[in-house]
Short mmCIF file of C-alpha atoms in Angstrom, two decimals:
data_model
loop_
_atom_site.label_atom_id
_atom_site.label_comp_id
_atom_site.label_asym_id
_atom_site.label_seq_id
_atom_site.Cartn_x
_atom_site.Cartn_y
_atom_site.Cartn_z
CA UNK A 1 158.40 -45.40 213.79
CA UNK A 2 154.90 -44.23 214.39
CA UNK A 3 152.53 -44.11 211.42
CA UNK A 4 150.16 -41.21 210.98
CA UNK A 5 146.55 -42.35 211.26
CA UNK A 6 143.73 -40.07 210.23
CA UNK A 7 140.70 -41.23 212.14
CA UNK A 8 137.26 -40.74 210.70
CA UNK A 9 134.83 -39.48 213.28
CA UNK A 10 131.95 -41.94 213.55
CA UNK A 11 128.91 -40.93 211.57
CA UNK A 12 125.73 -41.15 213.58
CA UNK A 13 122.67 -43.19 212.71
CA UNK A 14 122.43 -46.49 210.84
CA UNK A 15 125.04 -47.70 208.38
CA UNK A 16 123.39 -48.78 205.14
CA UNK A 17 126.52 -50.31 203.58
CA UNK A 18 125.14 -53.83 203.54
CA UNK A 19 121.83 -52.95 201.91
CA UNK A 20 123.13 -53.41 198.37
CA UNK A 21 124.67 -56.72 199.32
CA UNK A 22 121.40 -57.83 200.96
CA UNK A 23 119.43 -56.86 197.88
CA UNK A 24 121.73 -58.95 195.67
CA UNK A 25 121.48 -61.90 198.10
CA UNK A 26 117.70 -61.66 198.17
CA UNK A 27 117.58 -61.62 194.37
CA UNK A 28 119.78 -64.70 194.17
CA UNK A 29 117.80 -66.51 196.86
CA UNK A 30 114.53 -65.80 195.07
CA UNK A 31 116.00 -67.19 191.82
CA UNK A 32 116.69 -70.50 193.56
CA UNK A 33 113.22 -70.42 195.12
CA UNK A 34 113.84 -69.69 198.80
CA UNK A 35 113.49 -66.43 200.70
CA UNK A 36 115.61 -64.65 203.27
CA UNK A 37 114.58 -65.09 206.91
CA UNK A 38 112.20 -62.42 208.13
CA UNK A 39 112.75 -60.39 211.26
CA UNK A 40 110.62 -61.74 214.04
CA UNK A 41 107.65 -59.45 214.50
CA UNK A 42 105.15 -59.48 217.30
CA UNK A 43 101.90 -59.53 215.26
CA UNK A 44 100.23 -58.34 218.39
CA UNK A 45 97.36 -56.73 220.08
CA UNK A 46 98.33 -54.26 222.79
CA UNK A 47 96.16 -51.70 224.51
CA UNK A 48 95.89 -49.40 227.47
CA UNK A 49 93.14 -47.63 229.33
CA UNK A 50 93.02 -44.92 231.99
CA UNK A 51 90.58 -45.67 234.78
CA UNK A 52 89.65 -43.96 238.04
CA UNK A 53 92.75 -44.80 240.08
CA UNK A 54 95.37 -45.42 237.41
CA UNK A 55 96.26 -47.16 234.17
CA UNK A 56 95.77 -50.70 232.90
CA UNK A 57 97.95 -52.09 230.11
CA UNK A 58 97.09 -55.28 228.26
CA UNK A 59 98.84 -57.47 225.68
CA UNK A 60 98.55 -60.84 223.95
CA UNK A 61 101.50 -63.25 224.05
CA UNK A 62 102.12 -64.44 220.48
CA UNK A 63 105.34 -63.72 218.59
CA UNK A 64 105.29 -64.62 214.88
CA UNK A 65 108.04 -65.28 212.36
CA UNK A 66 106.27 -64.99 209.02
CA UNK A 67 103.32 -67.40 209.28
CA UNK A 68 104.77 -69.47 212.13
CA UNK A 69 104.32 -68.78 215.82
CA UNK A 70 107.84 -68.33 217.13
CA UNK A 71 106.89 -67.88 220.78
CA UNK A 72 103.55 -68.90 222.29
CA UNK A 73 104.09 -67.05 225.53
CA UNK A 74 106.29 -64.01 225.06
CA UNK A 75 106.10 -61.05 227.36
CA UNK A 76 105.14 -57.82 225.62
CA UNK A 77 104.69 -55.59 228.64
CA UNK A 78 108.14 -54.18 229.39
CA UNK A 79 109.44 -52.55 232.54
CA UNK A 80 110.45 -48.91 232.23
CA UNK A 81 110.43 -47.85 235.88
CA UNK A 82 108.61 -49.01 239.04
CA UNK A 83 105.64 -46.79 238.14
CA UNK A 84 105.84 -46.92 234.32
CA UNK A 85 105.37 -49.86 231.97
CA UNK A 86 105.37 -50.06 228.18
CA UNK A 87 103.71 -52.51 225.75
CA UNK A 88 105.53 -53.05 222.47
CA UNK A 89 104.31 -53.99 218.98
CA UNK A 90 106.33 -54.28 215.77
CA UNK A 91 109.77 -55.82 215.48
CA UNK A 92 110.37 -57.79 218.70
CA UNK A 93 114.05 -56.90 218.98
CA UNK A 94 113.39 -53.21 218.46
CA UNK A 95 110.70 -52.97 221.15
CA UNK A 96 112.82 -54.98 223.61
CA UNK A 97 116.00 -52.95 223.16
CA UNK A 98 114.30 -49.54 222.91
CA UNK A 99 112.43 -50.06 226.16
CA UNK A 100 115.56 -51.33 227.88
CA UNK A 101 117.63 -48.33 226.75
CA UNK A 102 115.01 -45.83 227.88
CA UNK A 103 114.50 -47.71 231.15
CA UNK A 104 118.22 -47.48 231.87
CA UNK A 105 118.41 -43.78 230.95
CA UNK A 106 115.31 -43.04 233.01
CA UNK A 107 116.79 -44.71 236.08
CA UNK A 108 119.92 -42.56 235.79
CA UNK A 109 117.73 -39.51 235.26
CA UNK A 110 115.68 -40.33 238.36
CA UNK A 111 118.83 -40.71 240.45
CA UNK A 112 119.99 -37.36 239.15
CA UNK A 113 116.72 -35.56 239.94
CA UNK A 114 116.01 -37.49 243.13
CA UNK A 115 112.38 -37.86 242.09
CA UNK A 116 110.08 -40.59 240.83
CA UNK A 117 110.24 -40.51 237.01
CA UNK A 118 107.29 -39.06 235.11
CA UNK A 119 105.52 -40.70 232.20
CA UNK A 120 105.93 -37.54 230.09
CA UNK A 121 109.71 -37.85 230.49
CA UNK A 122 109.70 -41.43 229.25
CA UNK A 123 107.46 -40.33 226.36
CA UNK A 124 109.88 -37.54 225.38
CA UNK A 125 112.88 -39.86 225.50
CA UNK A 126 111.14 -42.52 223.41
CA UNK A 127 109.78 -40.13 220.78
CA UNK A 128 113.07 -38.30 220.36
CA UNK A 129 114.97 -41.57 219.92
CA UNK A 130 112.47 -43.01 217.42
CA UNK A 131 112.40 -39.74 215.43
CA UNK A 132 116.18 -39.74 215.30
CA UNK A 133 116.04 -43.12 213.55
CA UNK A 134 113.37 -41.88 211.10
CA UNK A 135 111.10 -44.92 211.49
CA UNK A 136 113.78 -47.55 210.86
CA UNK A 137 113.35 -48.79 214.42
CA UNK A 138 110.04 -50.63 214.07
CA UNK A 139 108.70 -50.07 217.56
CA UNK A 140 105.06 -49.10 218.12
CA UNK A 141 104.53 -48.63 221.83
CA UNK A 142 101.77 -48.10 224.37
CA UNK A 143 103.32 -46.30 227.33
CA UNK A 144 101.40 -46.03 230.59
CA UNK A 145 102.11 -45.17 234.17
CA UNK A 146 101.27 -43.27 237.29
CA UNK A 147 103.20 -40.28 238.58
CA UNK A 148 102.78 -37.18 240.75
CA UNK A 149 100.45 -35.65 238.14
CA UNK A 150 98.14 -38.66 237.97
CA UNK A 151 97.69 -41.50 235.47
CA UNK A 152 98.98 -41.03 231.90
CA UNK A 153 98.72 -43.07 228.71
CA UNK A 154 100.59 -42.47 225.45
CA UNK A 155 100.72 -44.23 222.10
CA UNK A 156 104.06 -43.90 220.32
CA UNK A 157 104.51 -44.66 216.61
CA UNK A 158 107.72 -45.86 214.91
CA UNK A 159 108.35 -42.52 213.22
CA UNK A 160 108.27 -40.69 216.52
CA UNK A 161 104.77 -39.18 216.77
CA UNK A 162 102.86 -39.60 220.02
CA UNK A 163 99.26 -39.22 221.12
CA UNK A 164 98.09 -38.72 224.68
CA UNK A 165 94.67 -40.35 225.04
CA UNK A 166 92.41 -42.03 227.62
CA UNK A 167 92.44 -45.31 225.66
CA UNK A 168 94.77 -46.59 222.95
CA UNK A 169 95.40 -49.76 220.97
CA UNK A 170 98.34 -50.77 218.76
CA UNK A 171 99.47 -53.68 216.62
CA UNK A 172 97.84 -55.77 213.91
CA UNK A 173 94.90 -56.54 216.21
CA UNK A 174 94.38 -52.92 217.18
CA UNK A 175 91.27 -52.47 215.05
CA UNK A 176 89.51 -55.34 216.82
CA UNK A 177 90.56 -54.05 220.24
CA UNK A 178 89.60 -50.47 219.39
CA UNK A 179 86.13 -51.63 218.40
CA UNK A 180 85.67 -53.02 221.93
CA UNK A 181 87.01 -49.83 223.50
CA UNK A 182 84.86 -47.52 221.40
CA UNK A 183 81.81 -49.51 222.43
CA UNK A 184 82.37 -49.85 226.17
CA UNK A 185 84.86 -47.24 227.38
CA UNK A 186 83.62 -44.79 230.01
CA UNK A 187 85.68 -42.22 231.90
CA UNK A 188 86.47 -42.98 235.57
CA UNK A 189 85.77 -46.71 235.54
CA UNK A 190 86.38 -48.92 238.55
CA UNK A 191 89.37 -51.26 238.51
CA UNK A 192 87.43 -54.50 237.96
CA UNK A 193 85.36 -53.02 235.15
CA UNK A 194 88.47 -51.63 233.48
CA UNK A 195 90.28 -54.98 233.79
CA UNK A 196 87.33 -56.71 232.14
CA UNK A 197 87.33 -54.13 229.35
CA UNK A 198 91.05 -54.55 228.64
CA UNK A 199 90.74 -58.32 228.81
CA UNK A 200 87.89 -58.26 226.29
CA UNK A 201 89.73 -55.89 223.98
CA UNK A 202 92.79 -58.13 223.86
CA UNK A 203 90.55 -61.18 223.46
CA UNK A 204 88.93 -59.50 220.43
CA UNK A 205 92.41 -59.10 218.94
CA UNK A 206 93.41 -62.66 219.79
CA UNK A 207 90.36 -64.30 218.25
CA UNK A 208 89.92 -62.05 215.20
CA UNK A 209 93.52 -61.33 214.19
CA UNK A 210 95.89 -64.01 212.95
CA UNK A 211 98.95 -62.16 214.19
CA UNK A 212 97.76 -62.24 217.81
CA UNK A 213 97.03 -65.22 220.03
CA UNK A 214 97.69 -67.28 223.13
CA UNK A 215 97.20 -65.67 226.52
CA UNK A 216 96.29 -62.22 227.86
CA UNK A 217 98.75 -60.36 230.10
CA UNK A 218 97.61 -57.45 232.21
CA UNK A 219 99.47 -54.76 234.11
CA UNK A 220 97.54 -52.59 236.57
CA UNK A 221 99.41 -49.46 237.70
CA UNK A 222 97.96 -47.44 240.56
CA UNK A 223 99.41 -45.06 243.11
CA UNK A 224 101.90 -47.03 245.16
CA UNK A 225 100.79 -50.42 243.79
CA UNK A 226 101.69 -52.43 240.73
CA UNK A 227 100.02 -55.67 239.60
CA UNK A 228 101.85 -57.49 236.83
CA UNK A 229 99.39 -60.27 236.05
CA UNK A 230 100.95 -62.78 233.69
CA UNK A 231 98.89 -64.55 232.56
CA UNK A 232 95.65 -62.88 233.46
CA UNK A 233 93.66 -65.13 231.18
CA UNK A 234 94.81 -68.31 229.47
CA UNK A 235 92.41 -67.88 226.60
CA UNK A 236 94.11 -70.53 224.46
CA UNK A 237 95.09 -73.45 226.66
CA UNK A 238 96.64 -76.41 224.87
CA UNK A 239 94.15 -79.24 224.85
CA UNK A 240 94.72 -82.68 226.40
CA UNK A 241 94.93 -85.60 223.97
CA UNK A 242 91.67 -87.44 223.85
CA UNK A 243 91.50 -91.08 224.86
CA UNK A 244 91.52 -93.44 221.87
CA UNK A 245 87.95 -94.74 221.93
CA UNK A 246 88.80 -97.98 220.12
CA UNK A 247 91.26 -98.85 222.86
CA UNK A 248 88.78 -98.27 225.62
CA UNK A 249 90.11 -96.51 228.66
CA UNK A 250 93.81 -95.93 228.04
CA UNK A 251 94.77 -92.93 230.25
CA UNK A 252 96.95 -90.99 227.77
CA UNK A 253 95.60 -90.58 224.23
CA UNK A 254 97.53 -92.40 221.59
CA UNK A 255 97.02 -91.75 217.91
CA UNK A 256 98.50 -95.06 216.78
CA UNK A 257 96.15 -97.59 215.19
CA UNK A 258 96.07 -101.08 216.66
CA UNK A 259 97.58 -103.83 214.57
CA UNK A 260 94.70 -105.51 212.79
CA UNK A 261 92.69 -102.32 212.17
CA UNK A 262 93.51 -102.56 208.48
CA UNK A 263 92.71 -105.92 206.95
CA UNK A 264 95.62 -107.74 205.22
CA UNK A 265 94.83 -109.16 201.78
CA UNK A 266 98.16 -110.74 200.81
CA UNK A 267 101.73 -110.99 202.11
CA UNK A 268 104.98 -111.21 200.09
CA UNK A 269 108.38 -111.66 201.80
CA UNK A 270 111.61 -110.65 200.06
CA UNK A 271 114.72 -112.05 201.78
CA UNK A 272 117.54 -109.56 201.41
CA UNK A 273 121.03 -111.07 201.40
CA UNK A 274 123.78 -108.98 203.03
CA UNK A 275 126.76 -109.12 200.59
CA UNK A 276 129.22 -106.67 202.13
CA UNK A 277 129.33 -104.46 205.22
CA UNK A 278 131.77 -101.59 205.63
CA UNK A 279 132.01 -99.04 208.41
CA UNK A 280 133.38 -95.55 207.70
CA UNK A 281 133.89 -93.35 210.74
CA UNK A 282 132.90 -89.68 210.51
CA UNK A 283 134.95 -86.98 212.14
CA UNK A 284 132.44 -85.31 214.43
CA UNK A 285 134.93 -83.27 216.45
CA UNK B 1 117.48 -33.09 215.00
CA UNK B 2 116.99 -35.03 211.78
CA UNK B 3 120.26 -36.01 210.10
CA UNK B 4 121.13 -33.84 207.14
CA UNK B 5 122.32 -36.77 204.97
CA UNK B 6 120.14 -38.34 202.33
CA UNK B 7 119.12 -41.81 203.51
CA UNK B 8 118.13 -44.28 200.78
CA UNK B 9 114.63 -45.59 201.29
CA UNK B 10 115.67 -49.23 201.62
CA UNK B 11 113.58 -49.96 204.65
CA UNK B 12 110.23 -50.06 202.88
CA UNK B 13 111.28 -52.25 199.94
CA UNK B 14 113.61 -54.62 201.77
CA UNK B 15 111.59 -56.00 204.65
CA UNK B 16 109.61 -59.06 203.65
CA UNK B 17 106.17 -58.06 204.81
CA UNK B 18 104.38 -60.75 206.76
CA UNK B 19 100.89 -61.50 205.49
CA UNK B 20 99.65 -61.33 209.08
CA UNK B 21 100.59 -57.70 209.57
CA UNK B 22 98.27 -55.42 207.57
CA UNK B 23 99.54 -52.59 205.41
CA UNK B 24 98.51 -49.64 207.51
CA UNK B 25 100.72 -50.74 210.44
CA UNK B 26 103.73 -49.83 208.32
CA UNK B 27 102.42 -46.53 207.03
CA UNK B 28 103.67 -43.33 208.54
CA UNK B 29 101.27 -41.40 210.71
CA UNK B 30 100.08 -38.29 208.87
CA UNK B 31 97.86 -35.45 209.94
CA UNK B 32 95.68 -35.50 206.77
CA UNK B 33 94.20 -32.25 207.95
CA UNK B 34 92.55 -29.00 207.36
CA UNK B 35 94.04 -26.05 209.23
CA UNK B 36 93.20 -22.35 209.08
CA UNK B 37 94.30 -19.06 210.59
CA UNK B 38 92.70 -15.61 210.27
CA UNK B 39 93.89 -12.20 211.49
CA UNK B 40 91.52 -9.68 212.98
CA UNK B 41 92.09 -6.32 214.61
CA UNK B 42 93.51 -7.22 218.02
CA UNK B 43 94.35 -10.88 217.50
CA UNK B 44 94.05 -14.07 215.47
CA UNK B 45 91.62 -16.95 215.21
CA UNK B 46 93.01 -20.40 214.44
CA UNK B 47 91.22 -23.65 213.74
CA UNK B 48 91.90 -27.27 212.84
CA UNK B 49 90.14 -30.60 212.40
CA UNK B 50 91.10 -33.50 214.68
CA UNK B 51 91.93 -36.49 212.50
CA UNK B 52 95.30 -38.32 212.35
CA UNK B 53 95.56 -41.21 209.90
CA UNK B 54 97.90 -44.14 209.29
CA UNK B 55 96.92 -45.08 205.76
CA UNK B 56 93.17 -45.76 205.90
CA UNK B 57 92.96 -46.16 209.68
CA UNK B 58 92.26 -43.19 211.95
CA UNK B 59 94.96 -43.42 214.60
CA UNK B 60 93.59 -40.54 216.67
CA UNK B 61 90.16 -39.00 216.11
CA UNK B 62 90.52 -36.25 218.71
CA UNK B 63 93.98 -34.88 217.85
CA UNK B 64 94.91 -31.40 218.98
CA UNK B 65 96.71 -29.85 216.03
CA UNK B 66 96.79 -26.38 217.59
CA UNK B 67 100.07 -26.53 219.49
CA UNK B 68 101.14 -23.78 221.89
CA UNK B 69 104.64 -22.52 221.18
CA UNK B 70 104.51 -19.69 223.69
CA UNK B 71 101.89 -17.89 225.79
CA UNK B 72 100.47 -15.93 222.85
CA UNK B 73 101.87 -17.90 219.90
CA UNK B 74 100.39 -21.09 218.46
CA UNK B 75 101.14 -23.23 215.45
CA UNK B 76 98.77 -25.32 213.34
CA UNK B 77 100.38 -28.57 212.20
CA UNK B 78 99.81 -30.47 208.95
CA UNK B 79 101.83 -33.18 207.20
CA UNK B 80 103.73 -35.91 208.99
CA UNK B 81 102.74 -36.14 212.66
CA UNK B 82 106.23 -37.16 213.77
CA UNK B 83 107.96 -34.39 211.81
CA UNK B 84 105.63 -31.63 212.98
CA UNK B 85 105.69 -32.76 216.61
CA UNK B 86 109.48 -32.87 216.57
CA UNK B 87 109.81 -29.44 214.91
CA UNK B 88 107.28 -27.89 217.29
CA UNK B 89 109.15 -29.28 220.32
CA UNK B 90 112.44 -27.87 219.01
CA UNK B 91 110.96 -24.44 218.24
CA UNK B 92 109.20 -24.32 221.63
CA UNK B 93 112.54 -24.86 223.30
CA UNK B 94 114.37 -22.34 221.12
CA UNK B 95 111.67 -19.67 221.52
CA UNK B 96 111.43 -20.19 225.28
CA UNK B 97 115.19 -19.79 225.61
CA UNK B 98 115.15 -16.70 223.39
CA UNK B 99 112.30 -15.16 225.37
CA UNK B 100 114.16 -15.66 228.66
CA UNK B 101 117.26 -14.06 227.14
CA UNK B 102 115.21 -11.06 226.01
CA UNK B 103 113.17 -10.95 229.22
CA UNK B 104 110.25 -10.09 226.98
CA UNK B 105 107.44 -11.99 225.24
CA UNK B 106 108.76 -13.11 221.83
CA UNK B 107 107.51 -11.82 218.48
CA UNK B 108 105.33 -13.99 216.26
CA UNK B 109 107.71 -13.19 213.40
CA UNK B 110 110.55 -14.69 215.43
CA UNK B 111 108.64 -17.90 216.02
CA UNK B 112 107.76 -18.08 212.32
CA UNK B 113 111.40 -17.63 211.38
CA UNK B 114 112.48 -20.39 213.73
CA UNK B 115 110.00 -22.72 212.03
CA UNK B 116 111.21 -21.62 208.64
CA UNK B 117 114.83 -22.21 209.60
CA UNK B 118 114.17 -25.84 210.58
CA UNK B 119 111.77 -26.54 207.71
CA UNK B 120 114.09 -25.08 205.07
CA UNK B 121 117.34 -26.60 206.31
CA UNK B 122 115.89 -30.12 206.46
CA UNK B 123 113.45 -29.68 203.57
CA UNK B 124 114.49 -32.96 201.89
CA UNK B 125 113.79 -35.02 205.00
CA UNK B 126 110.67 -33.33 206.32
CA UNK B 127 107.01 -33.26 205.36
CA UNK B 128 105.62 -30.36 207.38
CA UNK B 129 103.15 -27.62 206.50
CA UNK B 130 102.77 -25.19 209.40
CA UNK B 131 100.74 -22.08 210.11
CA UNK B 132 102.22 -19.86 212.84
CA UNK B 133 99.76 -17.47 214.40
CA UNK B 134 99.72 -15.28 217.49
CA UNK B 135 99.66 -11.87 219.04
CA UNK B 136 102.51 -9.60 220.07
CA UNK B 137 102.74 -5.98 221.18
CA UNK B 138 104.60 -4.74 218.11
CA UNK B 139 102.37 -5.86 215.25
CA UNK B 140 99.25 -7.23 216.95
CA UNK B 141 97.63 -10.32 215.45
CA UNK B 142 99.72 -12.01 212.74
CA UNK B 143 99.48 -15.16 210.61
CA UNK B 144 102.57 -16.61 208.94
CA UNK B 145 102.50 -19.52 206.52
CA UNK B 146 105.43 -22.01 206.40
CA UNK B 147 104.42 -24.59 203.78
CA UNK B 148 106.33 -27.72 202.70
CA UNK B 149 109.71 -26.61 201.39
CA UNK B 150 110.29 -23.92 203.97
CA UNK B 151 108.91 -20.71 202.47
CA UNK B 152 107.83 -17.97 204.88
CA UNK B 153 105.12 -15.49 204.03
CA UNK B 154 102.77 -13.38 206.11
CA UNK B 155 99.12 -13.50 205.08
CA UNK B 156 95.95 -12.03 206.62
CA UNK B 157 94.21 -15.38 206.16
CA UNK B 158 95.72 -18.76 205.39
CA UNK B 159 94.56 -22.36 205.02
CA UNK B 160 96.63 -25.52 204.91
CA UNK B 161 96.57 -29.30 204.78
CA UNK B 162 94.99 -31.77 202.38
CA UNK B 163 91.49 -30.39 202.98
CA UNK B 164 92.46 -26.83 202.16
CA UNK B 165 92.12 -27.44 198.41
CA UNK B 166 88.35 -27.68 198.84
CA UNK B 167 87.88 -24.35 200.57
CA UNK B 168 90.02 -21.88 198.60
CA UNK B 169 86.94 -20.77 196.69
CA UNK B 170 84.94 -20.40 199.92
CA UNK B 171 87.75 -18.37 201.48
CA UNK B 172 88.23 -16.09 198.48
CA UNK B 173 84.54 -15.25 198.34
CA UNK B 174 83.74 -15.01 202.04
CA UNK B 175 86.80 -13.40 203.62
CA UNK B 176 86.58 -9.64 204.05
CA UNK B 177 89.13 -7.33 205.64
CA UNK B 178 88.26 -5.87 209.06
CA UNK B 179 86.11 -8.69 210.37
CA UNK B 180 85.37 -8.96 214.07
CA UNK B 181 86.56 -11.83 216.22
CA UNK B 182 83.16 -13.54 216.18
CA UNK B 183 82.90 -13.23 212.40
CA UNK B 184 86.34 -14.82 212.12
CA UNK B 185 85.31 -17.68 214.40
CA UNK B 186 82.20 -18.28 212.32
CA UNK B 187 84.14 -18.16 209.08
CA UNK B 188 86.75 -20.60 210.39
CA UNK B 189 84.16 -23.02 211.74
CA UNK B 190 82.23 -22.99 208.46
CA UNK B 191 85.31 -23.38 206.29
CA UNK B 192 86.61 -26.30 208.35
CA UNK B 193 83.23 -28.04 208.33
CA UNK B 194 83.05 -27.77 204.55
CA UNK B 195 86.55 -29.15 204.14
CA UNK B 196 85.94 -31.99 206.62
CA UNK B 197 82.82 -32.94 204.70
CA UNK B 198 84.73 -33.36 201.45
CA UNK B 199 88.22 -34.46 202.48
CA UNK B 200 88.58 -38.06 203.68
CA UNK B 201 91.71 -37.28 205.63
CA UNK B 202 89.99 -34.53 207.66
CA UNK B 203 87.26 -35.06 210.21
CA UNK B 204 86.38 -35.50 213.84
CA UNK B 205 85.79 -32.32 215.82
CA UNK B 206 86.66 -28.71 215.06
CA UNK B 207 89.14 -27.14 217.47
CA UNK B 208 89.14 -23.35 217.59
CA UNK B 209 91.30 -20.87 219.45
CA UNK B 210 91.41 -17.11 219.53
CA UNK B 211 94.59 -15.37 220.64
CA UNK B 212 94.69 -11.73 221.71
CA UNK B 213 96.37 -9.50 224.25
CA UNK B 214 94.02 -10.84 226.93
CA UNK B 215 95.04 -14.42 226.37
CA UNK B 216 93.94 -17.59 224.63
CA UNK B 217 90.36 -18.83 224.43
CA UNK B 218 89.97 -22.41 223.27
CA UNK B 219 86.81 -24.10 222.07
CA UNK B 220 85.77 -27.48 220.66
CA UNK B 221 82.86 -27.93 218.26
CA UNK B 222 81.56 -31.50 218.46
CA UNK B 223 79.81 -33.32 215.61
CA UNK B 224 76.30 -32.03 216.24
CA UNK B 225 77.53 -28.49 216.82
CA UNK B 226 79.23 -28.15 213.43
CA UNK B 227 77.64 -25.74 210.95
CA UNK B 228 75.51 -27.72 208.49
CA UNK B 229 75.47 -27.04 204.77
CA UNK B 230 73.80 -29.96 203.07
CA UNK B 231 70.05 -30.19 203.18
CA UNK B 232 69.87 -33.95 202.60
#
């Protein structure tokens, strides 16, 4: 006998059912003294600049989880289409998935139109999706690319507002990077000059902002050519351990002290007598 | 379209803010703003400042808040940047479709009503104060005010945004009926400069546009070209 099932049509948007539960859990965790794990955010400095022949996007490579560096060399410049790339700041998962979704939709769109996708299309898709989620998707993006109408650069904020500008910066290090841009940006720069400018802007973010660090990635997009330079500049190379000077010329540094470095004043030996020994196996299956 | 349901504001309280990420990165982008629109015989003059802020940081210092909705209809945006951009995109689409159906340039009153419809229906979710201004054959130059909440009222002159509070007195004393286009442009430029001087959320350059039967003329007044009022 068939039972009658009344199906509820799925409600769009996020489900906030677990928020009350999470709030209770957080309260209880705080009482004990620990805190809930934080979403991994890319502290970040990302920027973009329009130069004579195209667009250059730049990003640092540090991903933080609270005060700890979760990833020393993460890639923040995401592929959207062969002629469009997007840097992402904010919650790492959100930027990754948002750019992937729009990249997939844009490819289908391009197959449908039979044309190379335009940056304005990607911008529309991104802003409409982010607005739909009312800022709950924490993705702040710098979208840049080259299409039939020339080079374009957009900054897209988590709530869904966009700005079309010749130079933009985003992320926690954006103030440092913007200072560099405001000082040295000129319209119609040559490629090398523009690459230096972007490199210096990201470097300003890396060295003056705690949320940004490690290396500098660059992406140069021009008509018919794409240069994804990762890394462009290893600004923070891990040092080699110094040779222990007391040892002389040992090839790999060793931080152990040689026996005899500390003088021994007295020695007492306690002989421990083994009374009983039992072995209890643990089920590790 | 924004969802009509009331969403609890858990996002802001819940997320454990990292000390590395400063406060303004989580603030919504707002067009702090001073916007203004004036009718004259034969058209309208509209003006706006160019500052968009996220908290205390200026996200865009050269924003264009005068958004074309149709050939002879513009809107001045104030409030949340995301909300006003989204509403303007929706109304542009709706008005364009309507105009093609009519095979006629649309009325400014129609555009204003489309704004009002969106702003009123989603009034709980939106923060948008909009001035709709333009020219049409039936009534000439018109200015309609759609403030936060979704009211619709036609006014010969209207100001909006956070900086408007500082220039109501200036407007009341200096606006006269039957001004020429150039007088309107001067009045708008002066009023906006005064507001930008006093309001922290307004600044940058002054963008002006005049809309008439002949078309749209746009102008930008850069820092040194702004009318000066203080002597020290």
